[in-house]
Coordinates of C-alpha atoms in Angstrom, one line a residue:
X9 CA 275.9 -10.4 44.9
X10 CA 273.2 -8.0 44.9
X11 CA 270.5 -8.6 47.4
X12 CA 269.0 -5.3 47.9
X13 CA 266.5 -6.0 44.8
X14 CA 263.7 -6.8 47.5
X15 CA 260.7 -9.3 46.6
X16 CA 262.6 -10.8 44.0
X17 CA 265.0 -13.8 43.8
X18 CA 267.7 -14.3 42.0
X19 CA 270.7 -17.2 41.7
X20 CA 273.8 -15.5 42.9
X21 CA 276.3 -14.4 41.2
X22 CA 279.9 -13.5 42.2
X23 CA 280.1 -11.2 45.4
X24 CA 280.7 -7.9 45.0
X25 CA 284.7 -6.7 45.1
X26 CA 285.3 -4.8 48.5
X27 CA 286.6 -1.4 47.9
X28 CA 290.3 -1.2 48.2
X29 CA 290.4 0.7 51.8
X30 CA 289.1 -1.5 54.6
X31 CA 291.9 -0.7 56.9
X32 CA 289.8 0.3 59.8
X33 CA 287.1 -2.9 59.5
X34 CA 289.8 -5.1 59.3
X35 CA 291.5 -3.6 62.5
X36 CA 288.3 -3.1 64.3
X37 CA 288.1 -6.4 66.7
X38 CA 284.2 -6.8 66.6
X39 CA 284.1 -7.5 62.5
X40 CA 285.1 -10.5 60.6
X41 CA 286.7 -11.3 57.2
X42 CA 284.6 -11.8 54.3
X43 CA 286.5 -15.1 54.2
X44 CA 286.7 -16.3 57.4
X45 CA 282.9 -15.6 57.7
X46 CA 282.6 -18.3 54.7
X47 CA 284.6 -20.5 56.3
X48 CA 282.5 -20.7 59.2
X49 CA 279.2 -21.6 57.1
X50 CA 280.6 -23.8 54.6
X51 CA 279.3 -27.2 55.8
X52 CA 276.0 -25.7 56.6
X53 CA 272.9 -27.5 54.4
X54 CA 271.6 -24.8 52.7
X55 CA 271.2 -23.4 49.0
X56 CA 268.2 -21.1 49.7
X57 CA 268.1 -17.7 51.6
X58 CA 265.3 -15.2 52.5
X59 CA 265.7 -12.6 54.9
X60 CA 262.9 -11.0 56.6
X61 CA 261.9 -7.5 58.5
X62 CA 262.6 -4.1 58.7
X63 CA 264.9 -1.4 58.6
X64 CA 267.6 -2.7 59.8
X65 CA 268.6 -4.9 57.5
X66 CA 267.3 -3.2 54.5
X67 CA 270.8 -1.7 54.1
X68 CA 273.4 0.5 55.3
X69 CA 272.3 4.2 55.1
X70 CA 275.2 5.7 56.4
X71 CA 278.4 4.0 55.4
X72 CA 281.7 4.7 57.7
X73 CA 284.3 5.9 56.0
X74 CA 287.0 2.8 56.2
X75 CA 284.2 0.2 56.1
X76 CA 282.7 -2.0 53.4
X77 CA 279.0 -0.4 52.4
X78 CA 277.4 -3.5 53.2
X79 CA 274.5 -4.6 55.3
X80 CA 274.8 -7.8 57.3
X81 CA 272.1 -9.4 55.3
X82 CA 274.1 -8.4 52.3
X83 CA 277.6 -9.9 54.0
X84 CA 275.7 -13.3 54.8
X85 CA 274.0 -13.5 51.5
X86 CA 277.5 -13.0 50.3
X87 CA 279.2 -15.3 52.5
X88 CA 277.3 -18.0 51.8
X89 CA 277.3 -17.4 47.5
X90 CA 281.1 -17.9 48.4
X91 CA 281.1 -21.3 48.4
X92 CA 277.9 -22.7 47.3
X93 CA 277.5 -22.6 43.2
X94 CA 274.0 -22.1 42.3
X95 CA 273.0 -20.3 45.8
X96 CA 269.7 -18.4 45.4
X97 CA 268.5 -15.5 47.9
X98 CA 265.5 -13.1 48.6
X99 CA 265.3 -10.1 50.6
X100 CA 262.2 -9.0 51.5
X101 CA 263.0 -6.3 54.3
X102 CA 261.8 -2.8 53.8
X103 CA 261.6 0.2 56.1
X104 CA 259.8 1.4 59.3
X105 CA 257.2 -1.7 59.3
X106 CA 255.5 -3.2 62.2
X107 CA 255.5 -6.6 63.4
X108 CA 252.1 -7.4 61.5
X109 CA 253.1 -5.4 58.6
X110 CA 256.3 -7.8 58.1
X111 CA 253.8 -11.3 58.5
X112 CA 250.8 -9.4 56.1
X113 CA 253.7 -8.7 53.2
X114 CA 257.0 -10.7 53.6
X115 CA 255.7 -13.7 55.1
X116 CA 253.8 -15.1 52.3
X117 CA 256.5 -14.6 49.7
X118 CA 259.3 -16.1 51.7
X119 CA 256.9 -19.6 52.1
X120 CA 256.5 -19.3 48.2
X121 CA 260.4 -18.7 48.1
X122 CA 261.0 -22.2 50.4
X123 CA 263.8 -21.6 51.3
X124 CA 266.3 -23.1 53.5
X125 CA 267.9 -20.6 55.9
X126 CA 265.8 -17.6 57.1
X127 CA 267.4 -14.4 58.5
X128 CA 264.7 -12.2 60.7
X129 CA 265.1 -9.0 62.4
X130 CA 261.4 -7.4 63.7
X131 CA 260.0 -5.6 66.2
X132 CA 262.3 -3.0 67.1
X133 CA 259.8 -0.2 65.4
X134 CA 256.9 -1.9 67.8
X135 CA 259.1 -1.4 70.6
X136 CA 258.5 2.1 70.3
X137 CA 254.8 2.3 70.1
X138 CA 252.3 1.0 72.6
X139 CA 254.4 -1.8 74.3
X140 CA 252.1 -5.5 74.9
X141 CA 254.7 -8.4 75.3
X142 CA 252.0 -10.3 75.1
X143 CA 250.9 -9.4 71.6
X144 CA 254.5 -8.6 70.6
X145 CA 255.2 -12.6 71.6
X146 CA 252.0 -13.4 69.7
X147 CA 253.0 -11.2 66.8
X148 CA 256.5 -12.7 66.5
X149 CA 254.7 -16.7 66.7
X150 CA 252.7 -15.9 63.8
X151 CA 256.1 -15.0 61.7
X152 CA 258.4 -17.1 62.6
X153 CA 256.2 -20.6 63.1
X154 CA 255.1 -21.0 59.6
X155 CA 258.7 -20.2 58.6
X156 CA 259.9 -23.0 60.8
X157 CA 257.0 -25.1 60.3
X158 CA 258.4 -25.6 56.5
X159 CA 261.8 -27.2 57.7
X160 CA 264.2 -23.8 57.6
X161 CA 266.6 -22.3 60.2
X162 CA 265.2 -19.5 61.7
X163 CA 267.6 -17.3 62.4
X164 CA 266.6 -14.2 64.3
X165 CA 268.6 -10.9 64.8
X166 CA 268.7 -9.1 68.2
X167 CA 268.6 -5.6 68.2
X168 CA 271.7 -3.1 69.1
X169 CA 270.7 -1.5 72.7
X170 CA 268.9 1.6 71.3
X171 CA 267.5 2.7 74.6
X172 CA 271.4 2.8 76.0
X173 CA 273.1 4.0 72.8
X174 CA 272.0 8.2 73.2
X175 CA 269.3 8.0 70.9
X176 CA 266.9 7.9 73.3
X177 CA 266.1 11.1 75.7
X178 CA 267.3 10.6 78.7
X179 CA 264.1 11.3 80.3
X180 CA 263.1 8.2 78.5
X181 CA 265.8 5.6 78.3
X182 CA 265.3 4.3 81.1
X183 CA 261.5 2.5 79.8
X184 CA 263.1 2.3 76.4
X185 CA 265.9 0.2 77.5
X186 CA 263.2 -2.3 79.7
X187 CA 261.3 -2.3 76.4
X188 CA 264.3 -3.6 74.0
X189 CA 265.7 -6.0 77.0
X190 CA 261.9 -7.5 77.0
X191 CA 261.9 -7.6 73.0
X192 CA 265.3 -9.8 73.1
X193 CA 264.2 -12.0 75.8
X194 CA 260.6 -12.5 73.6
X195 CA 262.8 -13.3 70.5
X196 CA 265.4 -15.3 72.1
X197 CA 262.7 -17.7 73.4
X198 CA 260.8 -18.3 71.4
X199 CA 263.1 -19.0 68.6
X200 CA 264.7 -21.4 70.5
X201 CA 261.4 -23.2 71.0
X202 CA 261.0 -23.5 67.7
X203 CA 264.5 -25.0 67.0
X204 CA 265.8 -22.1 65.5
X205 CA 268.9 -19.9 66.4
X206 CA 269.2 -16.2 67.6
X207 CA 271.8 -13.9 67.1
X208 CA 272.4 -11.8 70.8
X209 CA 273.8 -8.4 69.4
X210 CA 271.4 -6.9 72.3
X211 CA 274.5 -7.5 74.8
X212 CA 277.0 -6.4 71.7
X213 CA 279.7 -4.3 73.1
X214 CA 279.0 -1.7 70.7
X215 CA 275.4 -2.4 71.9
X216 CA 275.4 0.6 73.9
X217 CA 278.1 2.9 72.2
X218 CA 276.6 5.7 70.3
X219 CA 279.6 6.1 67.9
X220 CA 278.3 3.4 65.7
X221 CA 275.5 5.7 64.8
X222 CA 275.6 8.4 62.3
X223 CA 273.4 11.1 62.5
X224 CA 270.7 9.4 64.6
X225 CA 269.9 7.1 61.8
X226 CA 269.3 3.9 64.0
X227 CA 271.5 0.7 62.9
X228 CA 272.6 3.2 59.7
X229 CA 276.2 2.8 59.3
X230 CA 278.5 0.1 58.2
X231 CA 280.3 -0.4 61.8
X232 CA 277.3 -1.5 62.9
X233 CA 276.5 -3.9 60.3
X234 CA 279.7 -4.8 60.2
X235 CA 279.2 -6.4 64.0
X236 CA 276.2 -7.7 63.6
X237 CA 277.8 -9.4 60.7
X238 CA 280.5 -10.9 62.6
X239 CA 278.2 -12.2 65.6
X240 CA 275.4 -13.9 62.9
X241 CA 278.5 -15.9 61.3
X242 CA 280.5 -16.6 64.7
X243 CA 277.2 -17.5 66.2
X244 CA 275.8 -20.1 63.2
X245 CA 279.5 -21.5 62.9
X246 CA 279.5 -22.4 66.9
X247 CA 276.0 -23.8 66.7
X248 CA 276.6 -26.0 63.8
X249 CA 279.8 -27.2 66.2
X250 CA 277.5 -27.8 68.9
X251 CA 275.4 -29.8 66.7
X252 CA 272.2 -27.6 66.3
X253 CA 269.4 -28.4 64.3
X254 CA 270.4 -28.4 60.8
X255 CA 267.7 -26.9 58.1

C-alpha cells in the first residue's frame, strides 16, 4: 500500500512486504505487529481513509536501522487494507505547515474525499511560533468540525514531548514543554467534544527520550513511528470495546 502519493486517492492494494530484519521492532515493547494491529480494527465500520496535517506524518525521514521504514499513517493505512477488500485512502499531509495552512489546502480535499475515518496530527509547528490557545483552539475547530460534521471518526494524533526530548535548548524547554502540554490538552478536548477519539502519545514513554530522534529531525525515525503506531491501533481497538461512536 502506498500512501505517500499525497492529494490523490487510490483503492488499496496489497501492503507492502516488511523487509526481512525487524528483530529490534518486534522486541521493542512500545510497537505492535502488523497483524495484531489488524486485528484490533477489523470490526471497525470503515472503507474510506484520509489523513490530515503536517510533518509528522508525512513519512519517516530517518529510518532506524532494525525497524520497518514506515510512517504510522502508512502502518494504519496498511492495517486497515489488511482486511477490508476494496479500502481506499488519501493522504494529504505535507511538511512544516501551520494550523491554517492545513484547513486552507487539506481540508477541502478530504470533504471531497468523504471519507470515513480521519487521521489528524496539527499544530505542533504553531507551537513554536507566537503561542494564542485561544486561536490555536479556534484554529483546530475550524479543521476538525467540518470533518466531523460529515459523519467520520476524527482521530487526532498527540504529539511526542518535544520540549522534554533534548531538542529544545535548555534555556527554553521549560516554555516549550508548557506550550506542547497546552496543545494536547487543546486537542484532547476538543476532539472529544466532537465525538471523536485522540491518540495521547504526549505522555508516551518515549515521549521524552531523545534516542528516538535522529539527527534532530523531529518525529523522523521509524521507532518513533513505530509507537505512535502501536498507541493509534491499541487506542481505536479499546474504544471500539468501550463502545465509542462508530463512523
Amino acid at each position: 500500500m502506498t500512501s505517500r502519493t499525497y492529494g490523490t486517492s487510490r483503492t488499496s492494494e496489497a501492503p507492502r512486504r516488511p523487509p526481512a530484519d525487524l528483530a529490534a521492532e518486534r522486541a521493542d515493547p512500545h510497537c505492535i505487529a502488523p497483524d495484531t494491529a489488524a486485528e484490533l480494527l477489523r470490526d471497525r465500520p470503515w472503507q474510506r481513509l484520509a489523513v490530515l496535517g503536517d510533518s509528522v506524518t508525512a513519512g519517516v525521514m530517518d529510518p532506524l536501522p532494525g525497524y520497518l521504514d514506515r510512517s504510522f499513517a502508512d502502518r494504519f493505512t496498511d492495517a486497515l487494507a489488511a482486511t477490508r477488500p476494496g479500502f481506499a485512502a488519501v493522504n494529504l499531509a505535507v511538511p512544516y505547515l501551520l494550523l491554517d495552512e492545513i484547513r486552507d489546502r487539506q481540508l477541502g480535499p478530504a470533504l471531497e474525499f468523504a471519507p470515513d475515518v480521519v487521521l489528524v496530527s496539527a499544530g505542533g509547528n504553531d507551537a513554536f511560533r507566537a503561542f494564542d490557545p485561544v486561536a490555536l483552539r479556534s484554529g483546530l475547530a475550524s479543521l476538525l468540525a467540518p470533518l466531523a460534521g460529515t459523519g467520520a471518526l476524527v482521530v487526532t494524533i498527540g504529539l511526542f514531548d518535544l520540549a522534554r526530548s533534548g531538542l529544545v535548548p535548555p534555556e527554553h524547554a521549560e516554555g516549550m514543554a508548557r506550550r506542547f502540554d497546552e496543545l494536547d490538552r487543546i486537542t484532547a478536548a476538543l476532539t472529544r467534544e466532537l465525538g471523536g477519539v485522540h491518540v495521547d502519545t504526549h505522555h508516551h514513554p518515549l515521549s521524552a527520550d531523545p534516542s528516538i530522534y535522529a539527527e534532530d529531525r523531529v518525529h523522523a525515525n521509524a521507532r518513533g513511528h513505530a509507537a505512535a503506531f502501536a498507541a493509534i491501533a491499541t487506542t481505536l481497538g479499546q474504544a471500539a470495546g468501550d463502545g465509542a461512536r462508530p463512523a
